[in-house]
Coordinates of C-alpha atoms in Angstrom, one line a residue:
Chain A
M2 CA 51.9 113.5 135.2
A3 CA 55.7 113.7 134.7
L4 CA 56.3 110.1 135.5
E5 CA 53.6 108.7 133.3
D6 CA 55.0 110.7 130.4
V7 CA 58.5 109.3 130.9
C8 CA 57.1 105.8 131.2
S9 CA 55.0 106.4 128.0
F10 CA 51.9 105.6 130.0
K11 CA 48.9 105.6 127.7
E12 CA 46.1 107.3 129.7
R13 CA 42.5 106.5 129.0
P14 CA 40.6 109.5 127.6
V15 CA 38.3 110.5 130.4
Q16 CA 36.3 113.5 129.2
H17 CA 39.3 115.2 127.6
K18 CA 38.7 118.3 125.6
W19 CA 42.0 119.1 124.1
F20 CA 43.5 121.8 122.2
S21 CA 42.2 121.7 118.7
F22 CA 44.2 123.2 115.9
S23 CA 41.1 123.7 113.8
S24 CA 39.8 126.3 116.2
L25 CA 42.8 128.5 115.4
G26 CA 41.3 129.5 112.1
D27 CA 43.7 131.4 110.0
A28 CA 46.4 131.5 112.5
A29 CA 49.4 129.3 111.7
I30 CA 50.0 126.2 113.6
P31 CA 52.7 127.1 116.0
F32 CA 54.4 123.7 116.6
P33 CA 55.0 120.5 114.8
K34 CA 52.8 117.5 115.4
S35 CA 55.4 115.5 117.2
D36 CA 55.8 115.7 120.9
Y37 CA 58.2 118.4 122.0
Y38 CA 61.3 116.9 123.3
N39 CA 60.7 113.3 122.4
L40 CA 62.7 112.8 119.2
R41 CA 60.7 109.8 118.3
L42 CA 57.4 110.8 116.7
E43 CA 55.1 109.6 119.4
T44 CA 51.7 110.6 118.2
S45 CA 49.4 109.6 121.0
E46 CA 45.7 110.3 120.4
N47 CA 45.4 112.6 123.3
N48 CA 48.5 114.6 122.5
C49 CA 48.1 116.9 119.5
G50 CA 51.7 117.9 119.8
V51 CA 51.0 120.2 122.8
P52 CA 51.8 118.9 126.2
L53 CA 48.6 120.5 127.5
H54 CA 45.2 118.9 128.2
F55 CA 42.7 121.6 128.8
F56 CA 39.9 123.4 127.1
I57 CA 40.6 126.6 125.3
P58 CA 37.7 128.8 124.1
P59 CA 37.8 129.4 120.3
L60 CA 40.3 132.0 119.5
P61 CA 39.2 135.2 117.8
H62 CA 38.9 135.1 114.1
S63 CA 42.0 136.7 112.5
S64 CA 40.1 139.6 110.9
S65 CA 38.7 140.7 114.2
F66 CA 42.1 140.2 115.7
I67 CA 43.5 142.8 113.2
N68 CA 40.6 145.2 113.6
R69 CA 40.5 145.1 117.4
P70 CA 40.6 148.4 119.2
L71 CA 44.0 149.8 120.3
S72 CA 43.5 149.0 123.9
S73 CA 44.7 145.4 124.0
F74 CA 42.5 144.6 126.9
C75 CA 39.2 144.9 125.1
P76 CA 37.7 141.5 124.3
P77 CA 37.2 140.8 120.6
K78 CA 33.9 141.8 119.1
N79 CA 32.6 138.4 118.3
S80 CA 33.5 136.5 121.4
M81 CA 31.1 135.8 124.2
T82 CA 33.4 136.8 127.0
V83 CA 32.3 139.1 129.7
Q84 CA 33.5 142.7 129.5
R85 CA 36.3 143.4 131.8
P86 CA 35.3 145.5 134.8
F87 CA 38.6 147.2 135.2
R88 CA 41.7 147.6 133.1
L89 CA 44.3 145.0 134.0
A90 CA 47.4 146.9 134.6
H91 CA 49.5 144.2 136.3
G92 CA 48.9 145.6 139.7
T93 CA 52.2 144.7 141.2
T94 CA 55.9 145.6 141.5
T95 CA 58.4 143.0 140.6
L96 CA 62.0 143.6 139.7
G97 CA 65.2 141.8 138.8
F98 CA 68.7 142.9 138.1
I99 CA 72.1 141.5 137.5
F100 CA 75.3 142.5 139.3
Q101 CA 78.7 141.1 140.0
G102 CA 77.3 138.8 142.7
G103 CA 74.6 137.2 140.7
V104 CA 70.9 138.0 140.1
I105 CA 68.5 139.6 142.6
A106 CA 64.8 139.1 142.2
A107 CA 62.4 141.1 144.4
A108 CA 58.6 141.6 144.5
D109 CA 55.9 142.9 146.7
T110 CA 53.2 140.6 148.0
R111 CA 49.9 142.3 147.3
A112 CA 47.3 140.7 145.0
S113 CA 44.6 143.2 144.0
A114 CA 41.3 142.8 142.3
G115 CA 40.2 146.2 141.2
G116 CA 40.2 148.2 144.4
L117 CA 40.2 145.3 146.8
V118 CA 43.3 143.8 148.2
A119 CA 42.4 140.2 147.5
C120 CA 45.4 138.8 149.4
P121 CA 48.2 140.7 151.2
A122 CA 50.6 137.7 151.3
V123 CA 51.0 136.2 147.9
H124 CA 54.2 134.6 146.6
K125 CA 55.1 136.4 143.4
I126 CA 58.5 134.8 143.1
T127 CA 58.5 131.1 142.5
P128 CA 61.5 128.8 142.1
I129 CA 61.5 126.6 139.0
H130 CA 64.6 124.7 139.8
S131 CA 67.6 125.2 141.9
H132 CA 69.1 127.8 139.6
L133 CA 66.0 129.5 138.2
V134 CA 63.4 131.7 139.8
V135 CA 60.5 133.4 138.1
T136 CA 58.8 136.6 139.1
S137 CA 55.2 136.9 138.0
S138 CA 53.0 139.7 137.1
G139 CA 49.6 140.0 135.4
S140 CA 46.7 137.8 136.2
G141 CA 47.5 135.8 139.4
A142 CA 45.7 132.6 138.2
D143 CA 47.3 132.6 134.8
C144 CA 50.8 133.1 136.4
M145 CA 50.3 130.3 138.9
L146 CA 49.2 127.9 136.1
W147 CA 52.0 128.8 133.8
E148 CA 54.6 128.5 136.5
R149 CA 53.5 125.0 137.2
I150 CA 53.5 124.1 133.5
L151 CA 57.0 125.5 133.2
I152 CA 58.2 123.6 136.2
R153 CA 56.8 120.4 134.8
E154 CA 58.3 120.9 131.3
I155 CA 61.7 121.8 132.7
R156 CA 61.7 118.7 134.8
L157 CA 60.6 116.5 132.0
Y158 CA 63.4 117.8 129.8
Q159 CA 65.9 117.2 132.5
L160 CA 64.7 113.6 133.0
R161 CA 64.8 112.9 129.3
H162 CA 68.0 114.5 128.4
G163 CA 70.1 114.3 131.6
H164 CA 71.0 117.9 131.6
R165 CA 69.2 121.1 132.5
L166 CA 67.7 123.4 129.9
S167 CA 69.4 126.7 129.6
I168 CA 67.6 129.8 130.7
R169 CA 67.4 131.2 127.2
A170 CA 65.9 128.0 126.0
T171 CA 63.5 128.0 128.9
A172 CA 62.4 131.5 127.9
K173 CA 62.0 130.4 124.3
L174 CA 60.0 127.4 125.4
L175 CA 57.7 129.5 127.6
S176 CA 57.3 132.1 124.9
S177 CA 56.2 129.5 122.3
M178 CA 53.9 127.8 124.9
L179 CA 52.2 131.2 125.5
H180 CA 52.0 132.1 121.8
P181 CA 48.6 130.3 121.0
F182 CA 47.0 132.4 123.7
K183 CA 48.0 135.7 122.1
G184 CA 44.9 137.8 121.5
T185 CA 43.0 136.1 124.3
E186 CA 42.5 137.6 127.7
M187 CA 45.4 135.7 129.2
C188 CA 47.8 138.1 130.9
V189 CA 51.2 136.8 132.0
A190 CA 54.4 138.7 132.3
L191 CA 57.2 136.6 133.8
T192 CA 60.8 137.5 134.5
L193 CA 63.1 134.5 134.5
C194 CA 66.0 135.2 136.8
G195 CA 68.6 132.5 136.8
W196 CA 72.1 131.2 136.5
D197 CA 73.6 129.0 133.8
N198 CA 77.3 129.8 132.9
G199 CA 76.6 133.3 134.1
P200 CA 73.7 135.4 135.4
K201 CA 70.7 135.6 133.2
L202 CA 67.6 137.8 133.2
I203 CA 64.9 137.3 130.6
Y204 CA 61.5 138.9 130.4
V205 CA 58.7 136.8 128.8
C206 CA 55.2 138.2 128.2
S207 CA 52.0 136.7 126.9
D208 CA 52.0 139.4 124.2
G209 CA 54.9 137.6 122.7
A210 CA 57.8 139.7 124.0
R211 CA 61.0 137.9 125.0
L212 CA 63.8 140.2 126.1
Q213 CA 67.1 139.6 127.7
G214 CA 68.5 142.4 129.8
D215 CA 70.3 143.5 132.9
V216 CA 67.5 145.1 134.7
F217 CA 63.7 144.6 134.5
S218 CA 60.8 145.9 136.5
V219 CA 57.3 144.9 135.7
G220 CA 53.9 146.1 136.9
S221 CA 52.1 149.2 137.9
G222 CA 54.8 150.0 140.4
S223 CA 57.6 149.6 138.0
P224 CA 58.2 153.2 137.1
Y225 CA 58.8 154.0 140.7
A226 CA 61.2 151.1 141.0
Y227 CA 63.0 152.1 137.8
G228 CA 63.7 155.6 139.1
V229 CA 65.5 154.2 142.1
L230 CA 67.2 151.3 140.3
D231 CA 68.5 153.4 137.4
R232 CA 70.1 155.8 139.9
E233 CA 72.0 153.3 142.0
L234 CA 72.5 150.2 140.0
R235 CA 76.1 149.4 139.2
W236 CA 77.8 146.2 138.3
S237 CA 80.2 146.4 141.2
L238 CA 77.6 146.5 144.0
S239 CA 78.3 144.2 146.9
K240 CA 75.6 141.7 147.9
G241 CA 74.4 143.8 150.8
E242 CA 74.2 146.9 148.7
A243 CA 72.3 145.0 146.0
I244 CA 69.8 143.7 148.5
S245 CA 69.2 147.0 150.1
L246 CA 68.8 148.6 146.6
A247 CA 66.2 146.0 145.6
R248 CA 64.4 146.5 148.9
E249 CA 64.4 150.3 148.6
A250 CA 63.1 150.1 145.0
V251 CA 60.2 147.9 146.0
F252 CA 59.6 150.1 149.1
R253 CA 59.4 153.3 147.0
A254 CA 57.0 151.6 144.6
T255 CA 54.7 150.3 147.3
H256 CA 54.8 153.8 148.9
R257 CA 53.4 155.5 145.8
D258 CA 51.5 152.8 144.0
A259 CA 48.1 151.7 145.3
Y260 CA 48.3 148.2 143.8
S261 CA 51.6 147.3 145.4
G262 CA 52.2 146.9 149.1
N263 CA 52.4 144.8 152.2
N264 CA 55.6 142.8 152.2
V265 CA 58.7 142.4 150.1
D266 CA 60.2 139.1 149.0
L267 CA 63.8 138.9 147.9
F268 CA 65.7 136.1 146.2
H269 CA 69.4 136.0 145.4
I270 CA 70.6 133.6 142.6
T271 CA 74.2 132.6 142.3
A272 CA 76.2 129.8 140.8
Q273 CA 75.3 127.8 143.9
G274 CA 71.6 128.2 143.4
W275 CA 68.9 130.5 144.8
S276 CA 68.5 131.6 148.4
Q277 CA 65.5 133.4 149.8
R278 CA 65.5 136.3 152.3
K279 CA 62.9 136.3 155.0
R280 CA 59.8 138.1 154.0
E281 CA 59.8 141.7 155.4
D282 CA 56.9 143.9 156.2
L283 CA 57.3 147.3 154.6
K284 CA 55.2 149.0 157.2
E285 CA 58.1 149.1 159.5
E286 CA 60.3 150.6 156.8
Y287 CA 57.7 153.3 156.2
Y288 CA 57.7 154.3 159.8
R289 CA 61.5 154.2 160.0
D290 CA 61.7 156.4 156.9
K291 CA 59.2 158.9 158.3
E292 CA 61.2 159.0 161.5
K293 CA 64.4 159.6 159.7
K294 CA 63.0 162.5 157.7
G295 CA 61.5 164.0 160.9
K296 CA 64.9 163.6 162.6
K297 CA 66.7 165.4 159.7
K298 CA 64.2 168.2 159.9
N299 CA 64.7 168.6 163.6
D300 CA 68.5 168.5 163.2
K301 CA 68.4 171.2 160.6
L302 CA 66.1 173.4 162.6
K303 CA 68.4 173.4 165.6
Chain B
M1 CA 24.9 176.1 129.4
A2 CA 26.2 179.6 129.0
T3 CA 27.1 180.6 132.5
K4 CA 27.8 184.2 132.9
N5 CA 31.3 184.2 134.3
P6 CA 32.4 187.8 135.1
F7 CA 36.0 187.0 134.3
L8 CA 35.4 185.7 130.9
T9 CA 32.9 188.2 129.4
S10 CA 35.6 190.9 129.3
S11 CA 37.9 188.8 127.2
S12 CA 37.3 187.6 123.6
L13 CA 36.4 184.1 124.7
P14 CA 33.2 182.6 123.4
T15 CA 30.4 183.0 125.9
C16 CA 28.6 179.8 125.1
L17 CA 30.5 176.8 126.3
P18 CA 30.3 173.4 124.7
F19 CA 28.1 170.8 126.4
A20 CA 29.7 168.5 128.8
S21 CA 29.0 165.4 126.8
S22 CA 30.1 166.6 123.4
Q23 CA 33.0 164.7 122.0
S24 CA 32.9 165.0 118.3
V25 CA 36.2 163.2 117.6
P26 CA 37.3 160.4 119.9
L27 CA 40.7 160.9 121.4
P28 CA 43.3 158.9 119.6
F29 CA 45.2 158.1 122.8
P30 CA 44.5 158.7 126.5
M31 CA 46.0 162.1 127.2
A32 CA 48.6 161.3 129.8
H33 CA 50.2 164.7 130.1
G34 CA 53.4 163.8 128.3
T35 CA 55.8 165.6 130.5
T36 CA 57.6 165.6 133.8
T37 CA 57.2 168.5 136.1
L38 CA 58.0 168.5 139.8
A39 CA 58.1 170.9 142.7
F40 CA 58.8 170.5 146.4
M41 CA 59.1 172.7 149.5
F42 CA 62.1 172.8 151.7
Q43 CA 63.6 175.1 154.2
G44 CA 65.1 177.3 151.5
G45 CA 61.8 177.9 149.7
V46 CA 60.3 176.0 146.8
M47 CA 62.3 174.2 144.1
A48 CA 60.5 173.7 140.7
A49 CA 61.9 171.7 137.8
A50 CA 60.5 170.5 134.5
D51 CA 61.7 169.0 131.2
T52 CA 61.3 170.8 128.0
R53 CA 59.8 168.4 125.5
S54 CA 56.4 169.0 123.9
S55 CA 55.1 165.8 122.3
C56 CA 52.2 165.2 120.1
S57 CA 51.5 161.5 120.3
G58 CA 54.8 160.3 119.0
L59 CA 56.2 163.4 117.5
V60 CA 58.4 165.8 119.4
A61 CA 56.6 169.0 118.5
C62 CA 59.1 171.2 120.3
P63 CA 62.3 170.2 122.1
A64 CA 62.7 173.5 123.8
S65 CA 59.3 174.5 125.2
Q66 CA 58.9 176.3 128.5
K67 CA 56.8 174.5 131.0
I68 CA 57.6 176.7 134.0
L69 CA 55.9 180.0 133.5
P70 CA 56.4 182.8 136.0
I71 CA 53.2 184.5 136.9
H72 CA 54.6 187.3 139.0
S73 CA 57.8 187.9 140.9
H74 CA 56.8 185.5 143.7
L75 CA 54.6 183.0 141.9
V76 CA 55.6 180.4 139.4
G77 CA 53.3 177.9 137.6
L78 CA 54.4 174.5 136.3
T79 CA 52.1 173.4 133.5
S80 CA 51.2 170.0 132.3
G81 CA 48.5 168.9 129.9
T82 CA 47.7 170.6 126.6
S83 CA 50.3 173.2 126.0
A84 CA 47.9 175.6 124.3
D85 CA 45.5 175.5 127.2
C86 CA 48.2 176.0 129.7
A87 CA 49.7 179.0 128.0
L88 CA 46.3 180.6 127.8
W89 CA 45.3 179.9 131.3
K90 CA 48.7 181.1 132.6
R91 CA 48.1 184.5 130.9
I92 CA 44.5 184.7 132.2
L93 CA 45.7 184.0 135.7
A94 CA 48.5 186.5 135.5
R95 CA 46.1 189.1 134.3
E96 CA 43.6 188.4 137.0
L97 CA 46.2 188.5 139.7
R98 CA 47.5 191.8 138.4
L99 CA 44.0 193.3 138.4
Y100 CA 43.5 192.1 141.9
Q101 CA 46.7 193.7 143.0
L102 CA 45.8 197.0 141.4
R103 CA 42.3 197.0 142.9
H104 CA 43.2 196.0 146.4
G105 CA 46.7 197.2 146.8
R106 CA 48.1 193.9 147.9
R107 CA 49.0 190.6 146.1
L108 CA 46.7 187.7 146.3
S109 CA 48.2 184.8 148.3
T110 CA 49.2 181.6 146.5
S111 CA 46.2 179.7 148.0
G112 CA 44.0 182.5 146.7
A113 CA 45.5 182.3 143.3
A114 CA 45.0 178.5 143.3
K115 CA 41.3 178.9 144.3
L116 CA 40.8 181.6 141.6
L117 CA 42.3 179.3 139.0
S118 CA 40.2 176.4 140.1
H119 CA 37.0 178.4 139.9
M120 CA 37.9 179.8 136.5
L121 CA 38.5 176.3 135.2
H122 CA 35.4 174.9 136.7
P123 CA 32.9 175.8 133.9
F124 CA 35.1 173.8 131.5
K125 CA 34.9 170.6 133.5
G126 CA 33.8 167.8 131.3
T127 CA 35.1 169.4 128.1
E128 CA 38.4 168.6 126.5
L129 CA 40.3 171.3 128.4
C130 CA 43.3 169.7 130.0
V131 CA 45.3 171.8 132.4
A132 CA 47.2 170.6 135.4
A133 CA 49.1 173.4 137.0
T134 CA 51.3 173.4 140.1
L135 CA 51.5 176.8 141.6
C136 CA 54.6 177.5 143.7
G137 CA 54.8 180.7 145.6
K138 CA 56.2 182.4 148.6
K139 CA 54.8 185.6 149.9
M140 CA 57.1 188.5 150.8
N141 CA 55.9 188.6 154.4
L142 CA 56.5 186.0 157.1
S143 CA 54.3 183.2 155.7
G144 CA 56.0 180.1 154.5
P145 CA 56.2 178.8 150.9
R146 CA 53.1 177.3 149.4
L147 CA 52.6 174.6 146.8
F148 CA 49.3 173.9 145.2
Y149 CA 48.2 171.5 142.5
V150 CA 45.2 172.7 140.4
C151 CA 43.7 170.5 137.7
S152 CA 41.0 171.1 135.2
D153 CA 39.0 168.1 136.7
G154 CA 38.5 170.4 139.7
T155 CA 41.2 169.0 142.0
R156 CA 42.9 171.6 144.1
L157 CA 45.4 170.2 146.6
R158 CA 48.0 171.7 148.9
G159 CA 51.1 169.7 149.6
M160 CA 54.8 169.6 150.1
L161 CA 55.8 167.6 147.0
F162 CA 54.1 167.3 143.7
S163 CA 55.1 165.7 140.4
V164 CA 52.8 165.7 137.4
G165 CA 52.9 164.0 134.0
S166 CA 53.8 160.8 132.4
G167 CA 57.3 160.9 133.8
S168 CA 56.1 161.6 137.3
P169 CA 56.3 158.1 138.8
Y170 CA 60.0 157.9 137.9
A171 CA 60.6 161.3 139.5
Y172 CA 58.5 160.5 142.6
S173 CA 60.7 157.6 143.7
I174 CA 63.8 159.7 143.5
L175 CA 62.1 162.6 145.3
D176 CA 60.7 160.3 148.1
Q177 CA 64.2 159.0 148.7
G178 CA 65.9 162.4 149.0
V179 CA 63.5 165.2 149.8
H180 CA 63.1 166.4 153.4
W181 CA 62.7 169.8 154.9
G182 CA 66.3 170.3 155.9
L183 CA 67.8 170.2 152.4
S184 CA 70.3 172.9 151.5
V185 CA 69.7 174.8 148.2
D186 CA 72.4 172.9 146.4
E187 CA 71.2 169.5 147.5
A188 CA 67.6 170.5 146.5
K189 CA 68.9 171.5 143.1
S190 CA 70.7 168.3 142.5
I191 CA 67.8 166.2 143.6
A192 CA 65.4 168.0 141.4
R193 CA 67.8 167.7 138.5
E194 CA 68.3 164.0 139.1
A195 CA 64.6 163.3 139.4
V196 CA 63.9 165.0 136.0
Y197 CA 66.9 163.2 134.5
R198 CA 65.7 159.8 135.6
A199 CA 62.2 160.5 134.3
T200 CA 63.5 161.6 130.9
Y201 CA 65.7 158.5 130.9
R202 CA 62.8 156.1 131.1
D203 CA 59.8 158.1 129.8
A204 CA 59.5 158.6 126.0
Y205 CA 57.4 161.8 126.3
S206 CA 59.9 163.6 128.5
G207 CA 63.3 164.7 127.5
N208 CA 65.6 167.3 126.0
C209 CA 66.5 169.9 128.7
V210 CA 65.7 170.6 132.3
D211 CA 64.5 174.0 133.6
M212 CA 64.9 174.9 137.2
Y213 CA 63.4 177.7 139.2
H214 CA 64.0 178.4 142.9
I215 CA 61.4 180.5 144.7
T216 CA 62.3 182.3 147.9
S217 CA 60.9 185.3 149.7
K218 CA 63.1 187.5 147.5
G219 CA 61.4 186.2 144.4
W220 CA 62.2 183.5 141.8
T221 CA 65.5 182.8 140.3
R222 CA 66.1 180.8 137.2
R223 CA 68.9 178.4 136.6
N224 CA 70.3 178.1 133.1
R225 CA 68.6 175.6 131.0
E226 CA 70.7 172.4 131.0
D227 CA 70.7 169.9 128.2
L228 CA 70.3 166.4 129.6
K229 CA 72.0 164.9 126.6
E230 CA 75.4 165.6 128.3
E231 CA 74.3 163.8 131.4
Y232 CA 73.1 160.9 129.4
Y233 CA 76.4 160.5 127.6
R234 CA 78.3 160.8 130.8
E235 CA 76.3 157.9 132.2
K236 CA 76.7 155.9 129.0
E237 CA 80.4 156.3 129.2
R238 CA 80.3 155.1 132.8
R239 CA 78.3 152.1 131.9
K240 CA 80.5 151.2 129.0
H241 CA 83.5 151.4 131.3
E242 CA 81.6 149.1 133.7
K243 CA 80.9 146.6 130.9
T244 CA 84.6 146.3 130.0
E245 CA 85.4 145.9 133.7
R246 CA 82.8 143.2 133.9
R247 CA 84.1 141.4 130.8
D248 CA 87.6 141.6 132.2
T249 CA 86.7 140.1 135.6
S250 CA 84.6 137.3 134.0
L251 CA 87.5 136.4 131.7
S252 CA 90.1 136.4 134.4
D253 CA 88.2 134.2 136.8
S254 CA 87.0 131.0 135.4
H255 CA 85.1 130.2 138.6
T256 CA 82.9 133.1 139.4
Q257 CA 82.3 131.8 142.9
I258 CA 85.4 133.8 143.9
L259 CA 83.6 137.0 143.3
L260 CA 80.7 136.1 145.5
E261 CA 80.6 136.8 149.1
E262 CA 80.9 133.8 151.3
N263 CA 79.2 135.3 154.4
R264 CA 75.6 134.5 154.8
E265 CA 73.3 136.6 156.9
D266 CA 71.0 135.1 159.4
C267 CA 67.9 136.0 157.7
W268 CA 68.7 134.0 154.6
T269 CA 67.1 130.6 154.5
E270 CA 68.4 127.9 152.4
E271 CA 65.4 126.2 150.8
R272 CA 66.2 123.7 148.2
W273 CA 64.0 121.1 146.6

């Protein structure tokens, strides 16, 4: 896909249903008609200015969008979608923070569907390029798709312009790509953790939020992680301390939150790029912690 | 559905209770117990702490409310849910416990008090009554401290550590890290304070001050109410100081690689593509 784009390969339209601006209704057209990064106005028939080729159901009419109920997870009144069986609450724990040694990204590995643990060994942290890693939260399918789209777009930019897109620009790109889907049931909350002239941490959400910060935690387990992170996080942490802090935060969240658990993945991003720590089963940590508390109790009783 | 509850007929409460399914006005927001209260048991008794903010969906109705209500000299209740309901039920419980003491010549145990409260709240299950109380008590005789969580849903749980309210997840992670049986009193106080502080830091519905009660076999003692604003400013100062430190180091080293540790642990795998 990337190569044919660069070579301006004109593909034959084989049952393509593409994104139609007319279905937006009152919503404003988010991007210009020209192709994104290509400065020459290449208006190919299949490409309506969006580098996407898939079918999108008609977006809700703007009046129902305004009058929708407060809970943003209720489908709009006039759409034919199926009522959600449970409230999507980003059943996960992912976190990222900046310290003097770079950026740490950590996440659990449990994918839940209501009360079922659909998969106990999911990769919630995906590398985009050598200096950018993204942690995902929300609907697993949506996140996987958008990570692939982002990887492709970043690679295309790099091939066309010869340099890598900055993290802030990547976040902006992602945010504007997600924008047409605002109001639909797509649910994606990504934290871009990377390095370009300094550590960067940006949170992008399908609701439209795009925030840069020093510490982010997303998901149902995030309050538990925040408690631990807020307490210990300092700029001057050493690499080992930062890793153990991230690990501890994810562990505490998995301990209390039902939708987080199993293993913990840890990535460390520096000016040299990202490196991944071996996936660790938190079950062992739980038993160690229990033993430690039991030992302390026995010590005190003596 | 007017069940004749012997405890209620003597008071001025209405005898006919609303139907379980009546909900005349839909709730504007899911009642999430906008508060942070916590209590845990340790070798020195029970430590209870709570914030002091009463919120009314976005408005801070009272910045200095009391969420820890002593019931008698050895029993303290932490309340969460609707303030009005909690204040009322605390008074009812205190009255019933006193009546029991006068009739039987001895105090009702904490588990008895929890069971009593649970049974009194049961007829209101399904109505809009919202009370989540944590009863912390220690009897004067040899039995250990007790901690019970009673909710208007009908839950009644006994445990070693409870935290209730919208700020409870933030508090739970701090408590899970630090609480164990062998804590000293000072350590327990500082953990409780830290847990409430962290919850007020992140949660919008918790804040203002922190109240702390320590219950031992001699009764409960109350610590002076502490304004968390001071703590917040101290932390802000520290972070500001850190920021200037960070700016100085990044300016002085043009190559930030110097700050990074060179040693690689064995479990780090270098996967590049």
